[in-house]
Amino acid sequence: MKLSVIGCGYLGAVHAASMAQLGHEVVGVDTDPDKIALLSAGRAPFFEPGLDDLLASLQDSGRLRFTTDISEIVGATAHFVAVGTPQRRGENAADLTYVDGAIEALLPYLSPGDVVVGKSTVPVGTAERLAHRIQEVALGAHLAWNPEFLREGFAVADTLTPDRIVYGVAAGESGERATAVLGEVYESMLAANTPLIVTDYATAELVKVAANAFLATKISFINAMAEIAEATGADVTQLADAIGHDARIGRRFLNAGVGFGGGCLPKDIRAFTARAEELGRGESIAFLKEVDAINLRRRQRVVDLVVDALGGEPNDKRVAVLGLAFKPDSDDVRDSPAVDVAIQLRGLGAKVSATDPQAIPTARRLHPQLKYKSDVSEALAGAEVVVLVTEWREYRELDPVAVGELVASKVIIDGRNCLDAAAWRAAGWTYIGMGRP
Ligand code: UGA
């Protein structure tokens, strides 16, 4: 099939390449010429394991091209909208400027029978509104909402082998056409028995935010237990192991630490709260405000632990910050707890040396004032406290004895509870975890 993908960020670039990998002919469109130039050269504009290889392998296939010219979508049957819906500045609600802009840009080029497929995370009610707009202007074109559940760091695998496919469609013939077209797009996945839920627009939109709200709640739940553990001398990691053995609870997403960040979970729970309030149902998910508050307290907790370790006097003290990305295997620093901790410590006068295997360029663009060291040994040199805030494999595997030779003082704050506390203590370190004695 001929497909177009509007927006070539973390979601759209991976979707475009994955659809071409499935055998479709895909044109990816983005307004950023630099991004398009890189993608056209077969290179990912951001770090995502496996994406560079996939793009390179598709270079000679003739099935994948990228452009800044939206008119090149003509001839495609399904048009995926994968642009961002960031948090509005100074508000909780989502900014729909890019989604609305993408739809308006598409409208003049749609043909009867075409299906616009929303993938962006939007407030419930958006699809209904956009469907009316499409009906008004592009007669005979249809809209489906097909949320995406990929995780950064696993984006290619999650796109090619999703654990479920959901689409929201209109009632009647429009919905039948959209369902048929998406059935062709995802034919190989459906043939592999991937669970499929075909539903209405509102449910499809809500599935996405409900999933992220649940995950955020799970993380904040265990971080709340970490706060209680800190007051009682209990160990939250053992607690998570023990409750996680109950299959109804499950051990995944029960890692306490500096909390969640990224371009999705934080802004999605805020936008969901704002939308529920608009609907007069703010009470129903008021607990998400608490989820957010618990999460943000963990960042402050890490900062407080560092300040305590420095005897309450952070000014001019050397602090090594290991990690900037919001999670390992990503260069994404949007709402990253790691960056937040580094910035706060610098604000308190500490001499922060921050490092990350991939995210220094993205962090530097947003926070040029921070001091970055691409070499982890240089970041550690002379540190009076080391704080680990993103659990990259290279940090989990650090040798406490070797690191001990580099620092001025052997104190480590493990903001992700990912180190072997006993091994670090045995090497003479003061090891401080999150919610652990
Ligand atoms: C999240 C969801 O997991 C995806 O299903 C969804 O498609 C995506 O948002 C999205 O809406 O696009 P992602 O933001 O890539 O994916 O990252 P996650 O793996 O969910 O991690 C989010 C944050 O939670 C990270 O900062 C991570 O360090 C933190 N986390 C995760 C914890 O603090 N503890 C855990 O136990 C798990």
mmCIF file of N, CA, C and O in Angstrom, residues 219-276:
data_model
loop_
_atom_site.group_PDB
_atom_site.id
_atom_site.type_symbol
_atom_site.label_atom_id
_atom_site.label_comp_id
_atom_site.label_asym_id
_atom_site.label_seq_id
_atom_site.Cartn_x
_atom_site.Cartn_y
_atom_site.Cartn_z
ATOM 1 N N ILE A 219 4.105 3.477 38.939
ATOM 2 C CA ILE A 219 5.435 3.960 39.354
ATOM 3 C C ILE A 219 5.304 4.836 40.604
ATOM 4 O O ILE A 219 6.078 4.698 41.554
ATOM 5 N N SER A 220 4.302 5.725 40.619
ATOM 6 C CA SER A 220 4.156 6.595 41.795
ATOM 7 C C SER A 220 3.722 5.795 43.014
ATOM 8 O O SER A 220 4.074 6.155 44.151
ATOM 9 N N PHE A 221 2.993 4.720 42.809
ATOM 10 C CA PHE A 221 2.615 3.884 43.943
ATOM 11 C C PHE A 221 3.879 3.361 44.637
ATOM 12 O O PHE A 221 4.034 3.490 45.857
ATOM 13 N N ILE A 222 4.781 2.814 43.841
ATOM 14 C CA ILE A 222 5.972 2.228 44.463
ATOM 15 C C ILE A 222 6.871 3.340 45.033
ATOM 16 O O ILE A 222 7.538 3.151 46.056
ATOM 17 N N ASN A 223 6.851 4.514 44.405
ATOM 18 C CA ASN A 223 7.633 5.616 44.966
ATOM 19 C C ASN A 223 7.023 6.130 46.266
ATOM 20 O O ASN A 223 7.746 6.572 47.166
ATOM 21 N N ALA A 224 5.684 6.044 46.375
ATOM 22 C CA ALA A 224 5.046 6.387 47.651
ATOM 23 C C ALA A 224 5.480 5.383 48.720
ATOM 24 O O ALA A 224 5.765 5.752 49.872
ATOM 25 N N MET A 225 5.561 4.109 48.333
ATOM 26 C CA MET A 225 6.039 3.087 49.282
ATOM 27 C C MET A 225 7.497 3.367 49.673
ATOM 28 O O MET A 225 7.904 3.113 50.806
ATOM 29 N N ALA A 226 8.262 3.909 48.720
ATOM 30 C CA ALA A 226 9.660 4.262 49.025
ATOM 31 C C ALA A 226 9.695 5.340 50.102
ATOM 32 O O ALA A 226 10.532 5.300 51.019
ATOM 33 N N GLU A 227 8.769 6.289 50.023
ATOM 34 C CA GLU A 227 8.729 7.350 51.044
ATOM 35 C C GLU A 227 8.425 6.748 52.418
ATOM 36 O O GLU A 227 9.029 7.140 53.426
ATOM 37 N N ILE A 228 7.501 5.785 52.432
ATOM 38 C CA ILE A 228 7.168 5.138 53.704
ATOM 39 C C ILE A 228 8.357 4.299 54.181
ATOM 40 O O ILE A 228 8.690 4.286 55.376
ATOM 41 N N ALA A 229 9.005 3.639 53.225
ATOM 42 C CA ALA A 229 10.172 2.822 53.581
ATOM 43 C C ALA A 229 11.247 3.706 54.218
ATOM 44 O O ALA A 229 11.899 3.316 55.198
ATOM 45 N N GLU A 230 11.416 4.903 53.659
ATOM 46 C CA GLU A 230 12.438 5.810 54.199
ATOM 47 C C GLU A 230 12.142 6.215 55.637
ATOM 48 O O GLU A 230 13.067 6.467 56.420
ATOM 49 N N ALA A 231 10.859 6.257 55.972
ATOM 50 C CA ALA A 231 10.497 6.659 57.347
ATOM 51 C C ALA A 231 10.545 5.486 58.320
ATOM 52 O O ALA A 231 10.447 5.684 59.535
ATOM 53 N N THR A 232 10.664 4.271 57.786
ATOM 54 C CA THR A 232 10.529 3.092 58.658
ATOM 55 C C THR A 232 11.725 2.155 58.626
ATOM 56 O O THR A 232 11.773 1.174 59.371
ATOM 57 N N GLY A 233 12.664 2.419 57.706
ATOM 58 C CA GLY A 233 13.818 1.530 57.593
ATOM 59 C C GLY A 233 13.539 0.299 56.748
ATOM 60 O O GLY A 233 14.362 -0.616 56.677
ATOM 61 N N ALA A 234 12.385 0.252 56.076
ATOM 62 C CA ALA A 234 12.092 -0.888 55.191
ATOM 63 C C ALA A 234 12.832 -0.722 53.861
ATOM 64 O O ALA A 234 13.388 0.342 53.576
ATOM 65 N N ASP A 235 12.818 -1.792 53.056
ATOM 66 C CA ASP A 235 13.527 -1.783 51.779
ATOM 67 C C ASP A 235 12.508 -1.918 50.650
ATOM 68 O O ASP A 235 11.903 -2.977 50.471
ATOM 69 N N VAL A 236 12.331 -0.848 49.873
ATOM 70 C CA VAL A 236 11.282 -0.834 48.850
ATOM 71 C C VAL A 236 11.565 -1.816 47.710
ATOM 72 O O VAL A 236 10.638 -2.302 47.070
ATOM 73 N N THR A 237 12.831 -2.121 47.462
ATOM 74 C CA THR A 237 13.101 -3.058 46.348
ATOM 75 C C THR A 237 12.662 -4.474 46.733
ATOM 76 O O THR A 237 12.088 -5.191 45.915
ATOM 77 N N GLN A 238 12.888 -4.840 47.983
ATOM 78 C CA GLN A 238 12.418 -6.157 48.434
ATOM 79 C C GLN A 238 10.894 -6.180 48.488
ATOM 80 O O GLN A 238 10.261 -7.189 48.154
ATOM 81 N N LEU A 239 10.330 -5.054 48.909
ATOM 82 C CA LEU A 239 8.869 -4.954 48.947
ATOM 83 C C LEU A 239 8.292 -5.149 47.535
ATOM 84 O O LEU A 239 7.337 -5.901 47.332
ATOM 85 N N ALA A 240 8.917 -4.483 46.540
ATOM 86 C CA ALA A 240 8.444 -4.605 45.147
ATOM 87 C C ALA A 240 8.570 -6.048 44.666
ATOM 88 O O ALA A 240 7.671 -6.576 44.005
ATOM 89 N N ASP A 241 9.703 -6.682 44.994
ATOM 90 C CA ASP A 241 9.874 -8.095 44.596
ATOM 91 C C ASP A 241 8.754 -8.939 45.193
ATOM 92 O O ASP A 241 8.163 -9.781 44.517
ATOM 93 N N ALA A 242 8.480 -8.701 46.463
ATOM 94 C CA ALA A 242 7.507 -9.548 47.160
ATOM 95 C C ALA A 242 6.090 -9.329 46.633
ATOM 96 O O ALA A 242 5.384 -10.298 46.343
ATOM 97 N N ILE A 243 5.675 -8.073 46.459
ATOM 98 C CA ILE A 243 4.301 -7.879 45.952
ATOM 99 C C ILE A 243 4.232 -8.212 44.469
ATOM 100 O O ILE A 243 3.203 -8.646 43.967
ATOM 101 N N GLY A 244 5.360 -8.051 43.772
ATOM 102 C CA GLY A 244 5.385 -8.326 42.328
ATOM 103 C C GLY A 244 5.186 -9.790 41.994
ATOM 104 O O GLY A 244 4.803 -10.131 40.869
ATOM 105 N N HIS A 245 5.430 -10.676 42.954
ATOM 106 C CA HIS A 245 5.195 -12.113 42.702
ATOM 107 C C HIS A 245 3.719 -12.427 42.550
ATOM 108 O O HIS A 245 3.360 -13.469 42.013
ATOM 109 N N ASP A 246 2.884 -11.547 43.053
ATOM 110 C CA ASP A 246 1.444 -11.705 42.852
ATOM 111 C C ASP A 246 1.169 -11.323 41.396
ATOM 112 O O ASP A 246 1.341 -10.167 41.011
ATOM 113 N N ALA A 247 0.722 -12.303 40.591
ATOM 114 C CA ALA A 247 0.541 -12.056 39.157
ATOM 115 C C ALA A 247 -0.461 -10.936 38.905
ATOM 116 O O ALA A 247 -0.400 -10.263 37.878
ATOM 117 N N ARG A 248 -1.374 -10.693 39.859
ATOM 118 C CA ARG A 248 -2.333 -9.608 39.657
ATOM 119 C C ARG A 248 -1.647 -8.249 39.750
ATOM 120 O O ARG A 248 -2.109 -7.263 39.206
ATOM 121 N N ILE A 249 -0.538 -8.186 40.483
ATOM 122 C CA ILE A 249 0.206 -6.930 40.635
ATOM 123 C C ILE A 249 1.311 -6.872 39.579
ATOM 124 O O ILE A 249 1.359 -5.966 38.773
ATOM 125 N N GLY A 250 2.190 -7.882 39.569
ATOM 126 C CA GLY A 250 3.262 -7.923 38.568
ATOM 127 C C GLY A 250 4.437 -7.041 38.968
ATOM 128 O O GLY A 250 4.260 -5.969 39.527
ATOM 129 N N ARG A 251 5.652 -7.492 38.659
ATOM 130 C CA ARG A 251 6.860 -6.785 39.100
ATOM 131 C C ARG A 251 7.252 -5.637 38.179
ATOM 132 O O ARG A 251 7.983 -4.736 38.570
ATOM 133 N N ARG A 252 6.744 -5.637 36.923
ATOM 134 C CA ARG A 252 7.202 -4.613 35.969
ATOM 135 C C ARG A 252 6.619 -3.239 36.344
ATOM 136 O O ARG A 252 5.511 -3.134 36.838
ATOM 137 N N PHE A 253 7.423 -2.200 36.093
ATOM 138 C CA PHE A 253 7.030 -0.824 36.426
ATOM 139 C C PHE A 253 6.833 -0.624 37.927
ATOM 140 O O PHE A 253 6.054 0.213 38.360
ATOM 141 N N LEU A 254 7.562 -1.410 38.706
ATOM 142 C CA LEU A 254 7.563 -1.214 40.158
ATOM 143 C C LEU A 254 8.969 -0.863 40.635
ATOM 144 O O LEU A 254 9.349 -1.221 41.748
ATOM 145 N N ASN A 255 9.735 -0.193 39.773
ATOM 146 C CA ASN A 255 11.070 0.211 40.214
ATOM 147 C C ASN A 255 11.009 1.612 40.797
ATOM 148 O O ASN A 255 10.751 2.589 40.084
ATOM 149 N N ALA A 256 11.242 1.691 42.093
ATOM 150 C CA ALA A 256 11.261 3.000 42.762
ATOM 151 C C ALA A 256 12.569 3.704 42.443
ATOM 152 O O ALA A 256 13.586 3.061 42.193
ATOM 153 N N GLY A 257 12.539 5.013 42.462
ATOM 154 C CA GLY A 257 13.764 5.768 42.184
ATOM 155 C C GLY A 257 13.455 7.237 42.049
ATOM 156 O O GLY A 257 12.621 7.773 42.791
ATOM 157 N N VAL A 258 14.073 7.858 41.053
ATOM 158 C CA VAL A 258 13.910 9.304 40.865
ATOM 159 C C VAL A 258 12.593 9.619 40.130
ATOM 160 O O VAL A 258 12.221 10.775 39.971
ATOM 161 N N GLY A 259 11.888 8.570 39.692
ATOM 162 C CA GLY A 259 10.555 8.778 39.120
ATOM 163 C C GLY A 259 10.542 8.825 37.608
ATOM 164 O O GLY A 259 11.571 8.716 36.957
ATOM 165 N N PHE A 260 9.331 9.012 37.078
ATOM 166 C CA PHE A 260 9.180 8.966 35.619
ATOM 167 C C PHE A 260 9.333 10.347 34.994
ATOM 168 O O PHE A 260 9.090 11.365 35.626
ATOM 169 N N GLY A 261 9.761 10.313 33.733
ATOM 170 C CA GLY A 261 9.865 11.536 32.956
ATOM 171 C C GLY A 261 9.584 11.210 31.506
ATOM 172 O O GLY A 261 8.909 10.231 31.207
ATOM 173 N N GLY A 262 10.106 12.042 30.606
ATOM 174 C CA GLY A 262 9.927 11.778 29.185
ATOM 175 C C GLY A 262 8.843 12.632 28.563
ATOM 176 O O GLY A 262 8.175 13.413 29.240
ATOM 177 N N GLY A 263 8.668 12.434 27.270
ATOM 178 C CA GLY A 263 7.720 13.243 26.517
ATOM 179 C C GLY A 263 6.293 12.732 26.601
ATOM 180 O O GLY A 263 5.410 13.294 25.948
ATOM 181 N N CYS A 264 6.052 11.668 27.398
ATOM 182 C CA CYS A 264 4.704 11.076 27.389
ATOM 183 C C CYS A 264 4.049 11.049 28.764
ATOM 184 O O CYS A 264 3.085 11.774 28.998
ATOM 185 N N LEU A 265 4.551 10.221 29.679
ATOM 186 C CA LEU A 265 3.843 10.020 30.945
ATOM 187 C C LEU A 265 3.519 11.327 31.680
ATOM 188 O O LEU A 265 2.355 11.556 32.028
ATOM 189 N N PRO A 266 4.495 12.216 31.918
ATOM 190 C CA PRO A 266 4.166 13.419 32.694
ATOM 191 C C PRO A 266 3.117 14.295 32.010
ATOM 192 O O PRO A 266 2.129 14.686 32.625
ATOM 193 N N LYS A 267 3.308 14.569 30.723
ATOM 194 C CA LYS A 267 2.360 15.495 30.070
ATOM 195 C C LYS A 267 1.027 14.806 29.837
ATOM 196 O O LYS A 267 -0.027 15.463 29.836
ATOM 197 N N ASP A 268 1.040 13.482 29.641
ATOM 198 C CA ASP A 268 -0.243 12.808 29.394
ATOM 199 C C ASP A 268 -1.137 12.811 30.633
ATOM 200 O O ASP A 268 -2.347 13.009 30.525
ATOM 201 N N ILE A 269 -0.553 12.602 31.817
ATOM 202 C CA ILE A 269 -1.429 12.620 33.005
ATOM 203 C C ILE A 269 -1.940 14.036 33.270
ATOM 204 O O ILE A 269 -3.065 14.209 33.727
ATOM 205 N N ARG A 270 -1.135 15.027 32.936
ATOM 206 C CA ARG A 270 -1.596 16.416 33.155
ATOM 207 C C ARG A 270 -2.702 16.776 32.158
ATOM 208 O O ARG A 270 -3.718 17.367 32.531
ATOM 209 N N ALA A 271 -2.492 16.400 30.895
ATOM 210 C CA ALA A 271 -3.505 16.722 29.874
ATOM 211 C C ALA A 271 -4.807 15.970 30.170
ATOM 212 O O ALA A 271 -5.903 16.500 29.951
ATOM 213 N N PHE A 272 -4.674 14.751 30.686
ATOM 214 C CA PHE A 272 -5.864 13.948 31.012
ATOM 215 C C PHE A 272 -6.640 14.628 32.145
ATOM 216 O O PHE A 272 -7.871 14.757 32.096
ATOM 217 N N THR A 273 -5.904 15.101 33.139
ATOM 218 C CA THR A 273 -6.539 15.819 34.251
ATOM 219 C C THR A 273 -7.267 17.060 33.742
ATOM 220 O O THR A 273 -8.423 17.310 34.098
ATOM 221 N N ALA A 274 -6.593 17.816 32.876
ATOM 222 C CA ALA A 274 -7.207 19.047 32.346
ATOM 223 C C ALA A 274 -8.469 18.715 31.556
ATOM 224 O O ALA A 274 -9.490 19.391 31.689
ATOM 225 N N ARG A 275 -8.413 17.652 30.757
ATOM 226 C CA ARG A 275 -9.568 17.285 29.931
ATOM 227 C C ARG A 275 -10.725 16.802 30.812
ATOM 228 O O ARG A 275 -11.884 17.154 30.563
ATOM 229 N N ALA A 276 -10.403 16.011 31.839
ATOM 230 C CA ALA A 276 -11.461 15.516 32.735
ATOM 231 C C ALA A 276 -12.145 16.697 33.431
ATOM 232 O O ALA A 276 -13.367 16.707 33.600
#
